[in-house]
Amino acid sequence: MIEFNLEKGLKGIAQTTVNQENSAEKFAKPMPPAFATPMLVSLMDLAAINAVKKNLTEGYISVVSKISITHLAATPLGMTVTADATLIPQIITLAPKDLAI
C-alpha cells in the first residue's frame, strides 16, 4: 500500500487576470464579459495543486475528486482573481488495485 500523509495547513495560491479568453462570453452567448465559472473552478483546482505538489511522492499527482462552489458576483475584464487553498487534515491510502493509469 502507498500512504500519503500530507501536512495539515499546506497552502497554495493561483492568480489570473480576467480577459476575453477566460470570460463567460467566450463560452456562451449572450453571457457577460466577466470571469467564467468554469475558469474559477480551474483556478481553485490549481491553487489546491500548488498547495501539495512539492510534498507529493515523485511520480504522483493530485486530482480533484469533489468540488462545491457558489459564484456570487461577476468579476469584470481587467480585474485580478486570486484563489487560495489550505489543506485540511487528510490521510489517503491507495492499494495497487485502486490505481488506474
mmCIF file of C-alpha atoms in Angstrom, residues 19-62:
data_model
loop_
_atom_site.group_PDB
_atom_site.id
_atom_site.type_symbol
_atom_site.label_atom_id
_atom_site.label_comp_id
_atom_site.label_asym_id
_atom_site.label_seq_id
_atom_site.Cartn_x
_atom_site.Cartn_y
_atom_site.Cartn_z
ATOM 1 C CA ASN A 19 -9.617 38.666 -20.098
ATOM 2 C CA GLN A 20 -11.576 37.616 -23.187
ATOM 3 C CA GLU A 21 -10.067 34.105 -23.095
ATOM 4 C CA ASN A 22 -11.375 33.284 -19.598
ATOM 5 C CA SER A 23 -14.627 35.241 -19.790
ATOM 6 C CA ALA A 24 -18.125 33.765 -19.714
ATOM 7 C CA GLU A 25 -18.759 35.490 -23.041
ATOM 8 C CA LYS A 26 -16.213 33.168 -24.712
ATOM 9 C CA PHE A 27 -18.066 30.064 -23.508
ATOM 10 C CA ALA A 28 -21.643 31.040 -24.344
ATOM 11 C CA LYS A 29 -23.522 33.935 -25.874
ATOM 12 C CA PRO A 30 -25.149 36.105 -24.552
ATOM 13 C CA MET A 31 -23.065 35.809 -21.399
ATOM 14 C CA PRO A 32 -21.309 38.883 -19.982
ATOM 15 C CA PRO A 33 -17.621 39.736 -20.432
ATOM 16 C CA ALA A 34 -16.820 38.610 -16.873
ATOM 17 C CA PHE A 35 -14.832 35.768 -15.271
ATOM 18 C CA ALA A 36 -16.385 32.420 -16.230
ATOM 19 C CA THR A 37 -17.398 29.951 -13.522
ATOM 20 C CA PRO A 38 -15.518 27.056 -15.208
ATOM 21 C CA MET A 39 -12.376 29.187 -15.093
ATOM 22 C CA LEU A 40 -12.979 29.899 -11.395
ATOM 23 C CA VAL A 41 -13.163 26.156 -10.731
ATOM 24 C CA SER A 42 -9.947 25.653 -12.704
ATOM 25 C CA LEU A 43 -8.190 28.397 -10.727
ATOM 26 C CA MET A 44 -9.318 26.830 -7.432
ATOM 27 C CA ASP A 45 -8.023 23.448 -8.616
ATOM 28 C CA LEU A 46 -4.651 24.990 -9.491
ATOM 29 C CA ALA A 47 -4.397 26.593 -6.031
ATOM 30 C CA ALA A 48 -5.068 23.190 -4.435
ATOM 31 C CA ILE A 49 -2.436 21.534 -6.630
ATOM 32 C CA ASN A 50 0.059 24.272 -5.734
ATOM 33 C CA ALA A 51 -0.590 23.572 -2.041
ATOM 34 C CA VAL A 52 0.523 19.941 -2.203
ATOM 35 C CA LYS A 53 2.674 19.407 -5.295
ATOM 36 C CA LYS A 54 6.042 19.868 -3.548
ATOM 37 C CA ASN A 55 5.064 17.272 -0.936
ATOM 38 C CA LEU A 56 3.862 14.501 -3.237
ATOM 39 C CA THR A 57 5.928 11.394 -3.818
ATOM 40 C CA GLU A 58 7.751 11.574 -7.159
ATOM 41 C CA GLY A 59 5.592 10.280 -9.977
ATOM 42 C CA TYR A 60 2.288 11.162 -8.276
ATOM 43 C CA ILE A 61 -0.149 13.972 -8.959
ATOM 44 C CA SER A 62 -3.120 15.498 -7.181
#
